[in-house]
């Protein structure tokens, strides 16, 4: 942790309860032991602390480090040849992707995040393979990579104990497959047969391990995968464990219209209502996506203090839907932002995601309530920090918070000129690009300088990744590809037979889905 002074001509400290940008001008931030100690005029701070190193200057704008509140892994499916498809036909094809060592994969996405101003991530590992020793090795590699590059991370792993391949029992699908395909898929589904209690034991062990190793930089959370993937007994055990530990929960929910229809068919109510009946809703729960929540669902979420993580690019790229964000904000539901697998540029640039969120939810009325620039910034900082487990510690620039700071080159941001009458938060939202980010600090340590990460050999990571992706497939990788190709017609047939996709309502932006 580095003590220093960080100067800026303007400091965008955060967003007020009224949704307005909180600004301070011609100030400096004094960092002590990784924490913001005070924000005051540079002259006074410099005189009182003559030996502290100084960064920034009057031509910089300081904003809080951004938070990617929903992230899975680095090398994108597009990079590995997986075509875009509706979620239910997209996820199974991941089993044909080449495995990338978790440290390398994590560093790749972390480079993209840090260099575009994201200092904190909630890494939701897609699923554990093997047993507890392998789970620990994988988790240590991921969290170690974030520590190596200098990021702050919330970490969770998705758990499923049923219906992994669709909306019906996996055993019924396996029974219909030929022996070779059945044997391959049965091995692939081994993780879903692990008792939830074993995962809870692992969670407690992993949490204790990383609380000791990196108490300021790492939070351990729990991620039940989705309603159709988790039995009620499993859900209740996961929620009880999280609440006993004081951990956050992040659960994918009603991402697609089919998921919403499944809940109504099997429980006679919405997915949100079912979670409420189980006692799962509360301030420690974040729902990932929430694209097909109804007005009644949103009222319940607001009443129970839940958060929602909006993954705008993901919903558009997969045709999953568009969350009713304006209605959420109107009810006071904290909305965080996640890039999910990747954004519209197939990378992890939060400045792109923020622009998309603002534009996507403009709506067509003259006087309707819309999410505004300062609220988008709050979603990408303060609200995201809360859902990742760092609430009250990061996401704002104010004394007592960790010194996670992004310095933006104002000349690059405003080139050739922006009228002074333009609100600064609007300029930051609409004109920020990766090339305008000069320096990034985490706990006061400079982890990006001149737009490039400082703690690792960036070129070496990208070169190693390129070389691995360019290799011809191994026999096992080729077999995985062949098995996935053979499996897909069976999954499509099951989805057709299940009837969840027989009819659909074309979504329009900010639609609130109604029962039916």
PDB file of N, CA, C and O in Angstrom, residues 132-164:
ATOM      1  N   UNK A 132     -12.269 -31.288  -4.077  1.00  0.00           N
ATOM      2  CA  UNK A 132     -11.864 -30.098  -3.311  1.00  0.00           C
ATOM      3  C   UNK A 132     -10.433 -29.629  -3.571  1.00  0.00           C
ATOM      4  O   UNK A 132     -10.185 -28.416  -3.597  1.00  0.00           O
ATOM      5  N   UNK A 133      -9.494 -30.549  -3.770  1.00  0.00           N
ATOM      6  CA  UNK A 133      -8.119 -30.114  -4.031  1.00  0.00           C
ATOM      7  C   UNK A 133      -8.030 -29.351  -5.352  1.00  0.00           C
ATOM      8  O   UNK A 133      -7.348 -28.313  -5.440  1.00  0.00           O
ATOM      9  N   UNK A 134      -8.722 -29.854  -6.373  1.00  0.00           N
ATOM     10  CA  UNK A 134      -8.712 -29.158  -7.668  1.00  0.00           C
ATOM     11  C   UNK A 134      -9.481 -27.844  -7.591  1.00  0.00           C
ATOM     12  O   UNK A 134      -9.089 -26.854  -8.218  1.00  0.00           O
ATOM     13  N   UNK A 135     -10.581 -27.821  -6.822  1.00  0.00           N
ATOM     14  CA  UNK A 135     -11.319 -26.567  -6.646  1.00  0.00           C
ATOM     15  C   UNK A 135     -10.416 -25.511  -6.007  1.00  0.00           C
ATOM     16  O   UNK A 135     -10.416 -24.348  -6.429  1.00  0.00           O
ATOM     17  N   UNK A 136      -9.654 -25.930  -5.011  1.00  0.00           N
ATOM     18  CA  UNK A 136      -8.781 -24.978  -4.323  1.00  0.00           C
ATOM     19  C   UNK A 136      -7.669 -24.495  -5.251  1.00  0.00           C
ATOM     20  O   UNK A 136      -7.342 -23.292  -5.273  1.00  0.00           O
ATOM     21  N   UNK A 137      -7.104 -25.419  -6.035  1.00  0.00           N
ATOM     22  CA  UNK A 137      -6.037 -25.034  -6.962  1.00  0.00           C
ATOM     23  C   UNK A 137      -6.545 -24.017  -7.975  1.00  0.00           C
ATOM     24  O   UNK A 137      -5.881 -23.008  -8.270  1.00  0.00           O
ATOM     25  N   UNK A 138      -7.734 -24.272  -8.519  1.00  0.00           N
ATOM     26  CA  UNK A 138      -8.322 -23.348  -9.496  1.00  0.00           C
ATOM     27  C   UNK A 138      -8.610 -21.988  -8.866  1.00  0.00           C
ATOM     28  O   UNK A 138      -8.266 -20.937  -9.424  1.00  0.00           O
ATOM     29  N   UNK A 139      -9.239 -21.991  -7.701  1.00  0.00           N
ATOM     30  CA  UNK A 139      -9.598 -20.730  -7.043  1.00  0.00           C
ATOM     31  C   UNK A 139      -8.362 -19.936  -6.661  1.00  0.00           C
ATOM     32  O   UNK A 139      -8.321 -18.704  -6.823  1.00  0.00           O
ATOM     33  N   UNK A 140      -7.340 -20.624  -6.156  1.00  0.00           N
ATOM     34  CA  UNK A 140      -6.097 -19.935  -5.811  1.00  0.00           C
ATOM     35  C   UNK A 140      -5.458 -19.306  -7.046  1.00  0.00           C
ATOM     36  O   UNK A 140      -4.896 -18.196  -6.979  1.00  0.00           O
ATOM     37  N   UNK A 141      -5.525 -20.009  -8.172  1.00  0.00           N
ATOM     38  CA  UNK A 141      -4.931 -19.472  -9.399  1.00  0.00           C
ATOM     39  C   UNK A 141      -5.653 -18.212  -9.852  1.00  0.00           C
ATOM     40  O   UNK A 141      -5.029 -17.224 -10.261  1.00  0.00           O
ATOM     41  N   UNK A 142      -6.995 -18.234  -9.790  1.00  0.00           N
ATOM     42  CA  UNK A 142      -7.780 -17.066 -10.207  1.00  0.00           C
ATOM     43  C   UNK A 142      -7.526 -15.889  -9.269  1.00  0.00           C
ATOM     44  O   UNK A 142      -7.190 -14.772  -9.704  1.00  0.00           O
ATOM     45  N   UNK A 143      -7.679 -16.107  -7.976  1.00  0.00           N
ATOM     46  CA  UNK A 143      -7.494 -15.021  -7.018  1.00  0.00           C
ATOM     47  C   UNK A 143      -6.048 -14.558  -6.971  1.00  0.00           C
ATOM     48  O   UNK A 143      -5.769 -13.362  -6.802  1.00  0.00           O
ATOM     49  N   UNK A 144      -5.127 -15.494  -7.153  1.00  0.00           N
ATOM     50  CA  UNK A 144      -3.722 -15.114  -7.211  1.00  0.00           C
ATOM     51  C   UNK A 144      -3.418 -14.218  -8.398  1.00  0.00           C
ATOM     52  O   UNK A 144      -2.613 -13.283  -8.303  1.00  0.00           O
ATOM     53  N   UNK A 145      -4.062 -14.482  -9.535  1.00  0.00           N
ATOM     54  CA  UNK A 145      -3.852 -13.653 -10.727  1.00  0.00           C
ATOM     55  C   UNK A 145      -4.368 -12.235 -10.510  1.00  0.00           C
ATOM     56  O   UNK A 145      -3.718 -11.256 -10.911  1.00  0.00           O
ATOM     57  N   UNK A 146      -5.527 -12.105  -9.870  1.00  0.00           N
ATOM     58  CA  UNK A 146      -6.024 -10.755  -9.581  1.00  0.00           C
ATOM     59  C   UNK A 146      -5.069 -10.025  -8.633  1.00  0.00           C
ATOM     60  O   UNK A 146      -4.800  -8.829  -8.797  1.00  0.00           O
ATOM     61  N   UNK A 147      -4.553 -10.738  -7.648  1.00  0.00           N
ATOM     62  CA  UNK A 147      -3.581 -10.118  -6.748  1.00  0.00           C
ATOM     63  C   UNK A 147      -2.302  -9.743  -7.460  1.00  0.00           C
ATOM     64  O   UNK A 147      -1.703  -8.698  -7.189  1.00  0.00           O
ATOM     65  N   UNK A 148      -1.892 -10.584  -8.386  1.00  0.00           N
ATOM     66  CA  UNK A 148      -0.656 -10.346  -9.132  1.00  0.00           C
ATOM     67  C   UNK A 148      -0.738  -9.071  -9.964  1.00  0.00           C
ATOM     68  O   UNK A 148       0.214  -8.281 -10.021  1.00  0.00           O
ATOM     69  N   UNK A 149      -1.881  -8.844 -10.587  1.00  0.00           N
ATOM     70  CA  UNK A 149      -2.012  -7.669 -11.451  1.00  0.00           C
ATOM     71  C   UNK A 149      -2.454  -6.436 -10.667  1.00  0.00           C
ATOM     72  O   UNK A 149      -2.296  -5.311 -11.134  1.00  0.00           O
ATOM     73  N   UNK A 150      -3.000  -6.668  -9.451  1.00  0.00           N
ATOM     74  CA  UNK A 150      -3.335  -5.535  -8.587  1.00  0.00           C
ATOM     75  C   UNK A 150      -4.798  -5.213  -8.453  1.00  0.00           C
ATOM     76  O   UNK A 150      -5.158  -4.175  -7.900  1.00  0.00           O
ATOM     77  N   UNK A 151      -5.693  -6.115  -8.902  1.00  0.00           N
ATOM     78  CA  UNK A 151      -7.132  -5.842  -8.823  1.00  0.00           C
ATOM     79  C   UNK A 151      -7.716  -6.307  -7.497  1.00  0.00           C
ATOM     80  O   UNK A 151      -7.159  -7.135  -6.797  1.00  0.00           O
ATOM     81  N   UNK A 152      -8.876  -5.779  -7.208  1.00  0.00           N
ATOM     82  CA  UNK A 152      -9.687  -6.207  -6.073  1.00  0.00           C
ATOM     83  C   UNK A 152     -10.770  -7.147  -6.613  1.00  0.00           C
ATOM     84  O   UNK A 152     -11.352  -6.878  -7.662  1.00  0.00           O
ATOM     85  N   UNK A 153     -11.071  -8.235  -5.888  1.00  0.00           N
ATOM     86  CA  UNK A 153     -11.995  -9.219  -6.442  1.00  0.00           C
ATOM     87  C   UNK A 153     -12.944  -9.787  -5.405  1.00  0.00           C
ATOM     88  O   UNK A 153     -12.531 -10.200  -4.318  1.00  0.00           O
ATOM     89  N   UNK A 154     -14.232  -9.798  -5.757  1.00  0.00           N
ATOM     90  CA  UNK A 154     -15.178 -10.688  -5.119  1.00  0.00           C
ATOM     91  C   UNK A 154     -15.140 -11.991  -5.907  1.00  0.00           C
ATOM     92  O   UNK A 154     -14.934 -11.973  -7.121  1.00  0.00           O
ATOM     93  N   UNK A 155     -15.310 -13.115  -5.246  1.00  0.00           N
ATOM     94  CA  UNK A 155     -15.175 -14.412  -5.921  1.00  0.00           C
ATOM     95  C   UNK A 155     -16.289 -15.342  -5.465  1.00  0.00           C
ATOM     96  O   UNK A 155     -16.591 -15.439  -4.274  1.00  0.00           O
ATOM     97  N   UNK A 156     -16.904 -16.006  -6.439  1.00  0.00           N
ATOM     98  CA  UNK A 156     -17.907 -17.021  -6.133  1.00  0.00           C
ATOM     99  C   UNK A 156     -17.841 -18.085  -7.209  1.00  0.00           C
ATOM    100  O   UNK A 156     -17.187 -17.899  -8.243  1.00  0.00           O
ATOM    101  N   UNK A 157     -18.493 -19.197  -6.975  1.00  0.00           N
ATOM    102  CA  UNK A 157     -18.515 -20.271  -7.970  1.00  0.00           C
ATOM    103  C   UNK A 157     -19.961 -20.740  -8.119  1.00  0.00           C
ATOM    104  O   UNK A 157     -20.691 -20.894  -7.140  1.00  0.00           O
ATOM    105  N   UNK A 158     -20.373 -20.951  -9.359  1.00  0.00           N
ATOM    106  CA  UNK A 158     -21.754 -21.337  -9.629  1.00  0.00           C
ATOM    107  C   UNK A 158     -21.983 -22.790  -9.231  1.00  0.00           C
ATOM    108  O   UNK A 158     -21.142 -23.652  -9.475  1.00  0.00           O
ATOM    109  N   UNK A 159     -23.146 -23.043  -8.634  1.00  0.00           N
ATOM    110  CA  UNK A 159     -23.505 -24.389  -8.192  1.00  0.00           C
ATOM    111  C   UNK A 159     -24.834 -24.801  -8.813  1.00  0.00           C
ATOM    112  O   UNK A 159     -25.794 -24.022  -8.844  1.00  0.00           O
ATOM    113  N   UNK A 160     -24.864 -26.037  -9.299  1.00  0.00           N
ATOM    114  CA  UNK A 160     -26.072 -26.608  -9.882  1.00  0.00           C
ATOM    115  C   UNK A 160     -26.215 -28.028  -9.337  1.00  0.00           C
ATOM    116  O   UNK A 160     -25.237 -28.756  -9.260  1.00  0.00           O
ATOM    117  N   UNK A 161     -27.434 -28.419  -9.005  1.00  0.00           N
ATOM    118  CA  UNK A 161     -27.617 -29.811  -8.586  1.00  0.00           C
ATOM    119  C   UNK A 161     -28.728 -30.510  -9.378  1.00  0.00           C
ATOM    120  O   UNK A 161     -29.139 -31.613  -9.023  1.00  0.00           O
ATOM    121  N   UNK A 162     -29.180 -29.869 -10.488  1.00  0.00           N
ATOM    122  CA  UNK A 162     -30.197 -30.518 -11.320  1.00  0.00           C
ATOM    123  C   UNK A 162     -30.327 -29.779 -12.646  1.00  0.00           C
ATOM    124  O   UNK A 162     -29.866 -28.639 -12.792  1.00  0.00           O
ATOM    125  N   UNK A 163     -30.937 -30.449 -13.619  1.00  0.00           N
ATOM    126  CA  UNK A 163     -31.347 -29.836 -14.894  1.00  0.00           C
ATOM    127  C   UNK A 163     -30.230 -29.036 -15.562  1.00  0.00           C
ATOM    128  O   UNK A 163     -30.479 -27.977 -16.140  1.00  0.00           O
ATOM    129  N   UNK A 164     -29.008 -29.535 -15.524  1.00  0.00           N
ATOM    130  CA  UNK A 164     -27.881 -28.755 -16.019  1.00  0.00           C
ATOM    131  C   UNK A 164     -28.006 -28.483 -17.518  1.00  0.00           C
ATOM    132  O   UNK A 164     -27.691 -27.395 -17.996  1.00  0.00           O
TER     133      UNK A 164
END
